[in-house]
Coordinates of N, CA, C and O in Angstrom, one line a residue:
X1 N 167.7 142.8 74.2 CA 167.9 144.0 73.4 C 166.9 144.0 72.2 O 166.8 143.1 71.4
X2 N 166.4 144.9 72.2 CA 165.4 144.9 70.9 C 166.2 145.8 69.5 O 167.0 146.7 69.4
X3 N 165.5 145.1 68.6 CA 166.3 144.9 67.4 C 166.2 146.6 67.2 O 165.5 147.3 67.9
X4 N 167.0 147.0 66.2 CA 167.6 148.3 66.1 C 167.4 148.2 64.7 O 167.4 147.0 64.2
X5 N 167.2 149.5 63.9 CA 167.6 149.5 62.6 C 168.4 150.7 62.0 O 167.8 151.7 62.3
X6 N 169.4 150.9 61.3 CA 170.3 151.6 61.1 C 171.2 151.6 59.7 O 172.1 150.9 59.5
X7 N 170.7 152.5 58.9 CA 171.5 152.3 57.5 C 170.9 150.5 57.0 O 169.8 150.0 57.2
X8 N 172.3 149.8 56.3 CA 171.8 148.5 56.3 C 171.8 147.9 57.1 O 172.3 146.9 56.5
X9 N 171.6 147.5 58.4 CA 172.2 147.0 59.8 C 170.1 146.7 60.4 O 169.2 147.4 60.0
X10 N 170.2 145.7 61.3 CA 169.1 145.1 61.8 C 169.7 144.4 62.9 O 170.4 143.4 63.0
X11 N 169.4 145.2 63.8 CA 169.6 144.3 64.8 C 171.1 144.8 64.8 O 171.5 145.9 64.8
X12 N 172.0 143.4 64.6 CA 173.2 143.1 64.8 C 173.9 142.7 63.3 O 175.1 142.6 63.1
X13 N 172.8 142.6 62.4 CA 173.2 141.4 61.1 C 173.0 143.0 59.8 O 172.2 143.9 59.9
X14 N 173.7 142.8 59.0 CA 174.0 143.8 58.5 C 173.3 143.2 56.5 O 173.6 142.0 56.3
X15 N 172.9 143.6 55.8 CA 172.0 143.2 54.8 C 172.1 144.2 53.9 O 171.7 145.4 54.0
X16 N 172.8 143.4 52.9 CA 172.6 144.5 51.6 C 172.0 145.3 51.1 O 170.9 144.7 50.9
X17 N 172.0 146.4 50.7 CA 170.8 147.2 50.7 C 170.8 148.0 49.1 O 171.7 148.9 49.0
X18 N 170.2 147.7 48.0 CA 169.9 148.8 47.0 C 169.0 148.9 46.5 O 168.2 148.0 46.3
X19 N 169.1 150.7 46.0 CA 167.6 150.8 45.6 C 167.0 151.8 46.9 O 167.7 152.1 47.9
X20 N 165.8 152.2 46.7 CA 165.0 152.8 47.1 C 163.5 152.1 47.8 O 162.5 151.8 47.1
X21 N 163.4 152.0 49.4 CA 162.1 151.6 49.5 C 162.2 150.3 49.8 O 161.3 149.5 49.5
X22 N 163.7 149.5 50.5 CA 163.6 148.2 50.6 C 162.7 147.7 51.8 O 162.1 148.5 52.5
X23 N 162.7 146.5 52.0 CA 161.9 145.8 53.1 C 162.5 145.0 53.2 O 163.0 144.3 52.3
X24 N 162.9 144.6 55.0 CA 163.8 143.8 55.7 C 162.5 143.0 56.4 O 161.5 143.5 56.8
X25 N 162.8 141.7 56.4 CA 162.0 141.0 57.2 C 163.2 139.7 57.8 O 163.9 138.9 57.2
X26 N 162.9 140.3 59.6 CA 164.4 139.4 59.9 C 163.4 138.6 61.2 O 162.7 139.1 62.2
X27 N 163.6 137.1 60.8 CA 163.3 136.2 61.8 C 164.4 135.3 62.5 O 165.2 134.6 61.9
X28 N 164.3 135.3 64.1 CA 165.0 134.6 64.6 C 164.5 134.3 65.4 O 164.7 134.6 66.6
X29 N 163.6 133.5 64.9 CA 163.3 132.1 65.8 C 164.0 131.0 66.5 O 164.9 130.4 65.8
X30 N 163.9 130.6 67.5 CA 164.9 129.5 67.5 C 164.6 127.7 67.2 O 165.0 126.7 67.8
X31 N 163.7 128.0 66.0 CA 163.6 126.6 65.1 C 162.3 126.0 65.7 O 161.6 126.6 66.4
X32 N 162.0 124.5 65.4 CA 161.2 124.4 65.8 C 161.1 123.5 67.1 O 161.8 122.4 67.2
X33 N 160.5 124.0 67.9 CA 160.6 123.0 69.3 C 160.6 121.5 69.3 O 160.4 121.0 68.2
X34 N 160.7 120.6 70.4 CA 160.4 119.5 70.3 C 159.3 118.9 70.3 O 159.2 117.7 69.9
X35 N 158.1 119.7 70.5 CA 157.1 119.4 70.4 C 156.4 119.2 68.9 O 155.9 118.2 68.3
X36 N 156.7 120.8 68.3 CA 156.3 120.5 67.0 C 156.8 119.7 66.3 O 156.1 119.4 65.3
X37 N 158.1 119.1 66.5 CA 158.7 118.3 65.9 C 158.0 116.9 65.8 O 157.6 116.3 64.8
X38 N 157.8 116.3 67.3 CA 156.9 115.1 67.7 C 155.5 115.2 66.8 O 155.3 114.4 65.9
X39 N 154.7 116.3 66.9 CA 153.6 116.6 66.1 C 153.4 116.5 64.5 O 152.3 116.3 64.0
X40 N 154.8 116.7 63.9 CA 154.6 116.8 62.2 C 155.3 115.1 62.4 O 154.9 114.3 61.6
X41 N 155.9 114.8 63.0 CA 156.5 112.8 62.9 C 155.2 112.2 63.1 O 154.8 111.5 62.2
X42 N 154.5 112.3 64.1 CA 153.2 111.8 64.3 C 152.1 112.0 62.8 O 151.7 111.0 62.2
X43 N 151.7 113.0 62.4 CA 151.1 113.5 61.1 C 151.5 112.5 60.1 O 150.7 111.6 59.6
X44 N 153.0 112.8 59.7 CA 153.7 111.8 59.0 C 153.4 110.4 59.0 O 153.0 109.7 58.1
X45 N 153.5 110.3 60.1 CA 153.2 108.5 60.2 C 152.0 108.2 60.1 O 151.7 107.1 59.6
X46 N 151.1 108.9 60.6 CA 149.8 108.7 60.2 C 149.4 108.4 59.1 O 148.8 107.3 58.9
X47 N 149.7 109.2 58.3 CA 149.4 109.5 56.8 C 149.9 108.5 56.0 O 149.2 107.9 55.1
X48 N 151.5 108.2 56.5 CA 151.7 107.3 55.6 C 150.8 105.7 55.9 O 150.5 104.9 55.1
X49 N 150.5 105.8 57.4 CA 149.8 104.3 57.5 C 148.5 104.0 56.5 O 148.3 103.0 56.0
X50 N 147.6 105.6 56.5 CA 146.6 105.6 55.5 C 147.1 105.2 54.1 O 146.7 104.3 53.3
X51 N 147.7 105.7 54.0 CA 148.5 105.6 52.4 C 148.6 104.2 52.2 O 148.3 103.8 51.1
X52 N 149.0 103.5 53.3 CA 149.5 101.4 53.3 C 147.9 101.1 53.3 O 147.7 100.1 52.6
X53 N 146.8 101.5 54.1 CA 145.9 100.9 54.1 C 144.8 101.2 52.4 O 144.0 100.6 51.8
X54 N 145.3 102.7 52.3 CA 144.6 102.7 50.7 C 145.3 101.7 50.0 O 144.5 101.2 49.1
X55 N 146.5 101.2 50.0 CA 147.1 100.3 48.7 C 148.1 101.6 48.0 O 148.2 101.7 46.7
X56 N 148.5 102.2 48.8 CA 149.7 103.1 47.8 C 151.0 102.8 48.3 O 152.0 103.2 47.6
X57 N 151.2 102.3 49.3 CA 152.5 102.3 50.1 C 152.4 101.1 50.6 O 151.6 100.6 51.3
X58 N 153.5 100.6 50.0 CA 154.0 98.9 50.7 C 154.3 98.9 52.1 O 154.6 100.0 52.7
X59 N 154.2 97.7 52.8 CA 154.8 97.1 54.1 C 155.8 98.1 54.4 O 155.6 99.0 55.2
X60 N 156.9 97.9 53.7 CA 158.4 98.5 54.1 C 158.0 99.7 54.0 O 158.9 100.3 54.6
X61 N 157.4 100.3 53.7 CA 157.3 102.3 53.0 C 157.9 102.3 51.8 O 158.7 103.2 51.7
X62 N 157.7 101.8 51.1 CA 157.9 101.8 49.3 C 156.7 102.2 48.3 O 155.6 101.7 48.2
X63 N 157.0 103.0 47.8 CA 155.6 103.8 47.0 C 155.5 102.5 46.0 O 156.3 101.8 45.4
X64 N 154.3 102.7 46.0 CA 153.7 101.5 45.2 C 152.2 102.3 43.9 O 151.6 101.8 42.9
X65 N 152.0 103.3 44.3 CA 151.1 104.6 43.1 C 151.6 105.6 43.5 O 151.0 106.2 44.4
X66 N 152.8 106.1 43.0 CA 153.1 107.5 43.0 C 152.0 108.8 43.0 O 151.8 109.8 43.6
X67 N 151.3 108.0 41.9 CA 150.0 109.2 42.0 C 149.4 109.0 42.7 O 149.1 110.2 43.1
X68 N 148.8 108.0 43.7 CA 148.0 108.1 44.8 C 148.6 109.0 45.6 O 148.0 109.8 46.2
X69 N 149.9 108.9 45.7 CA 150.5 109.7 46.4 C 150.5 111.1 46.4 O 150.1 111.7 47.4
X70 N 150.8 111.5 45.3 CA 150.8 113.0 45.3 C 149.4 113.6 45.4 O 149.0 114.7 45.9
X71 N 148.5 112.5 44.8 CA 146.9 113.1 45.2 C 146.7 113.4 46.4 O 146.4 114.6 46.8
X72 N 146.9 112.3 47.3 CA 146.5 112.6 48.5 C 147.0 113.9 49.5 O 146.5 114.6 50.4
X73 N 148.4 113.8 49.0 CA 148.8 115.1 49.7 C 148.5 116.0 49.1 O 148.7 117.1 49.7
X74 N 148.0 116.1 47.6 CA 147.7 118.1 47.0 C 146.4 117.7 47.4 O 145.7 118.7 47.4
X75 N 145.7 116.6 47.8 CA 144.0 116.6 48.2 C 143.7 117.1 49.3 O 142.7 117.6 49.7
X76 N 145.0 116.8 50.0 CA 144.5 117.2 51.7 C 145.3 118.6 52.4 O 145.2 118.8 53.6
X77 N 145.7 119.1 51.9 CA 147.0 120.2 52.5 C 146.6 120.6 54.1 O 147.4 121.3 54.8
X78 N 145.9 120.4 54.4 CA 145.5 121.0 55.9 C 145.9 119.9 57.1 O 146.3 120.1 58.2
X79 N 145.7 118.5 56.4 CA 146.4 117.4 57.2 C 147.3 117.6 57.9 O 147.4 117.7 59.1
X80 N 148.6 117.9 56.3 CA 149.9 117.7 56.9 C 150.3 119.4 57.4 O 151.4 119.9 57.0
X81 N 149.4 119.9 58.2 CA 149.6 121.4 58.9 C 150.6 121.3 59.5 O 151.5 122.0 58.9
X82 N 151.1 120.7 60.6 CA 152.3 120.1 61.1 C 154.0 120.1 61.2 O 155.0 120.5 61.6
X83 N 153.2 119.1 60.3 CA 154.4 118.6 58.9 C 155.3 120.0 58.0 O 156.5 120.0 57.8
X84 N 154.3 121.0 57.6 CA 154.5 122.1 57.2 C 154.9 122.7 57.9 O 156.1 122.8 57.5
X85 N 154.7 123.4 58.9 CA 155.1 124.5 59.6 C 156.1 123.9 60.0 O 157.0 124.7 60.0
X86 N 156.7 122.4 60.6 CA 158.1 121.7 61.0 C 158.8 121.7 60.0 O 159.9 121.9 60.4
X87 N 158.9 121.6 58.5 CA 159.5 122.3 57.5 C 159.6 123.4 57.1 O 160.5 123.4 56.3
X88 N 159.1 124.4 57.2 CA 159.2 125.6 57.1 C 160.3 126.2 58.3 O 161.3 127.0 58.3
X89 N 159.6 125.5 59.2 CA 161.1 125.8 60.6 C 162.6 125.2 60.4 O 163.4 125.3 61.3
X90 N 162.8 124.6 59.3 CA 164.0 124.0 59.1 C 164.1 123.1 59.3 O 165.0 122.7 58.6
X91 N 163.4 122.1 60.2 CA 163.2 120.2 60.5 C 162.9 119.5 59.4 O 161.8 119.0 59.4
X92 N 163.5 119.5 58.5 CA 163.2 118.6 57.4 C 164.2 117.5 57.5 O 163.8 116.4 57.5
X93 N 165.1 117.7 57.6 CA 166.3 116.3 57.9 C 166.0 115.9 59.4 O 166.4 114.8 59.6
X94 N 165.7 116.3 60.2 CA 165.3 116.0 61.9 C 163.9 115.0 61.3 O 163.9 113.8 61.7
X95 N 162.6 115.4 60.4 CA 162.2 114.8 60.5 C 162.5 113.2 59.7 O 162.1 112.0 60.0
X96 N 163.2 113.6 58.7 CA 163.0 112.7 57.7 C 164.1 111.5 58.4 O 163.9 110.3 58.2
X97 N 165.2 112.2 59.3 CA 165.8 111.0 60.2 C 165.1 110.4 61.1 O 165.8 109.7 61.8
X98 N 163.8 110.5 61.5 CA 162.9 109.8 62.3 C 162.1 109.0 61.6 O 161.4 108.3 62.3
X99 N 161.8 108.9 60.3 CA 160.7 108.7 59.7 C 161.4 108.1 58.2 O 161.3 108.9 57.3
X100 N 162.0 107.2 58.0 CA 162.6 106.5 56.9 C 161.9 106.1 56.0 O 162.5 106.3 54.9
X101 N 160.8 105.6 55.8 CA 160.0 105.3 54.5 C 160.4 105.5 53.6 O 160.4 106.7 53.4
X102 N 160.7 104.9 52.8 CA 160.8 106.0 51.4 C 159.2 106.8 50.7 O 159.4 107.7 49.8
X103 N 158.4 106.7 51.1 CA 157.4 107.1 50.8 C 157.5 108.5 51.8 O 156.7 109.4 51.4
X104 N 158.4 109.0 53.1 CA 158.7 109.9 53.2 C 159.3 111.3 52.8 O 159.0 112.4 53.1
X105 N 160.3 110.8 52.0 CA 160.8 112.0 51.1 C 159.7 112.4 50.2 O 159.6 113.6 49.8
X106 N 159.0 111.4 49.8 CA 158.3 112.2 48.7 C 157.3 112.8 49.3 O 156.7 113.6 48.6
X107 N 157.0 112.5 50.9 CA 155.3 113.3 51.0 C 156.2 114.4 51.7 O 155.5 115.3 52.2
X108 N 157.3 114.6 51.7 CA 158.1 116.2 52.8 C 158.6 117.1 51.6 O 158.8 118.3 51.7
X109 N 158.8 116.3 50.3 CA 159.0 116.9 49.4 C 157.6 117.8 48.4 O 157.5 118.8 47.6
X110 N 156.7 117.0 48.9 CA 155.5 117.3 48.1 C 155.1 118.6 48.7 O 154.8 119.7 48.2
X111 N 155.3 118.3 50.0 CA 154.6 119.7 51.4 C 155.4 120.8 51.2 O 154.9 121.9 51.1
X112 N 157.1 120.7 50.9 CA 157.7 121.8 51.1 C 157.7 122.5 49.7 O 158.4 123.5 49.5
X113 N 157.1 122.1 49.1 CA 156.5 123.0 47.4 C 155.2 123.1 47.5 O 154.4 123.3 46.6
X114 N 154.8 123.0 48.8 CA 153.1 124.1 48.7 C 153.1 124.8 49.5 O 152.2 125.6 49.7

């Protein structure tokens, strides 16, 4: 069935409406596949390995220059392409339960504020 629009009503899902001149933008995607998902874990892991071989990230995944850190990820944004678009799809705890580092939260945290 293709989506319908009617008063406040889209589709099936109904959306508050005031004012004059609104704009509905309704996505229902069904998240992000397993693929993309393998793809931004892979990115991830990469990244962080560079990160251990620059001297920012310990053995375990322990940030060891926070700022090296956040450099490298506002230095590179096209890297973690991936990574991005699998957070933006909602896989942010899918990925971060695959990928424990602690130097993880901060590079999924860095990506989902650009």
């Amino acid at each position: 069935m293709s989506d319908y629009v009617f008063g406040d009503k889209v589709g099936g899902n109904q959306y508050k409406q005031t004012g004059d001149h609104n704009t509905f933008t309704v996505n229902n995607s069904a998240g992000v596949s397993r693929q993309e998902l393998d793809a931004a874990v892979s990115e991830l892991r990469a990244f962080i390995a560079q990160l251990g071989r620059d001297g920012a990230v310990g053995a375990d995944g322990t940030v060891t220059d926070p700022g090296a850190v956040v450099a490298a990820v506002e230095s590179e944004p096209g890297r973690l392409r991936a990574l991005g678009q699998a957070i933006a799809g909602g896989a942010k705890d899918a990925v971060l339960s695959v990928v424990k580092d602690g130097v993880a939260a901060l590079i999924v945290a860095l990506v989902a504020r650009m």
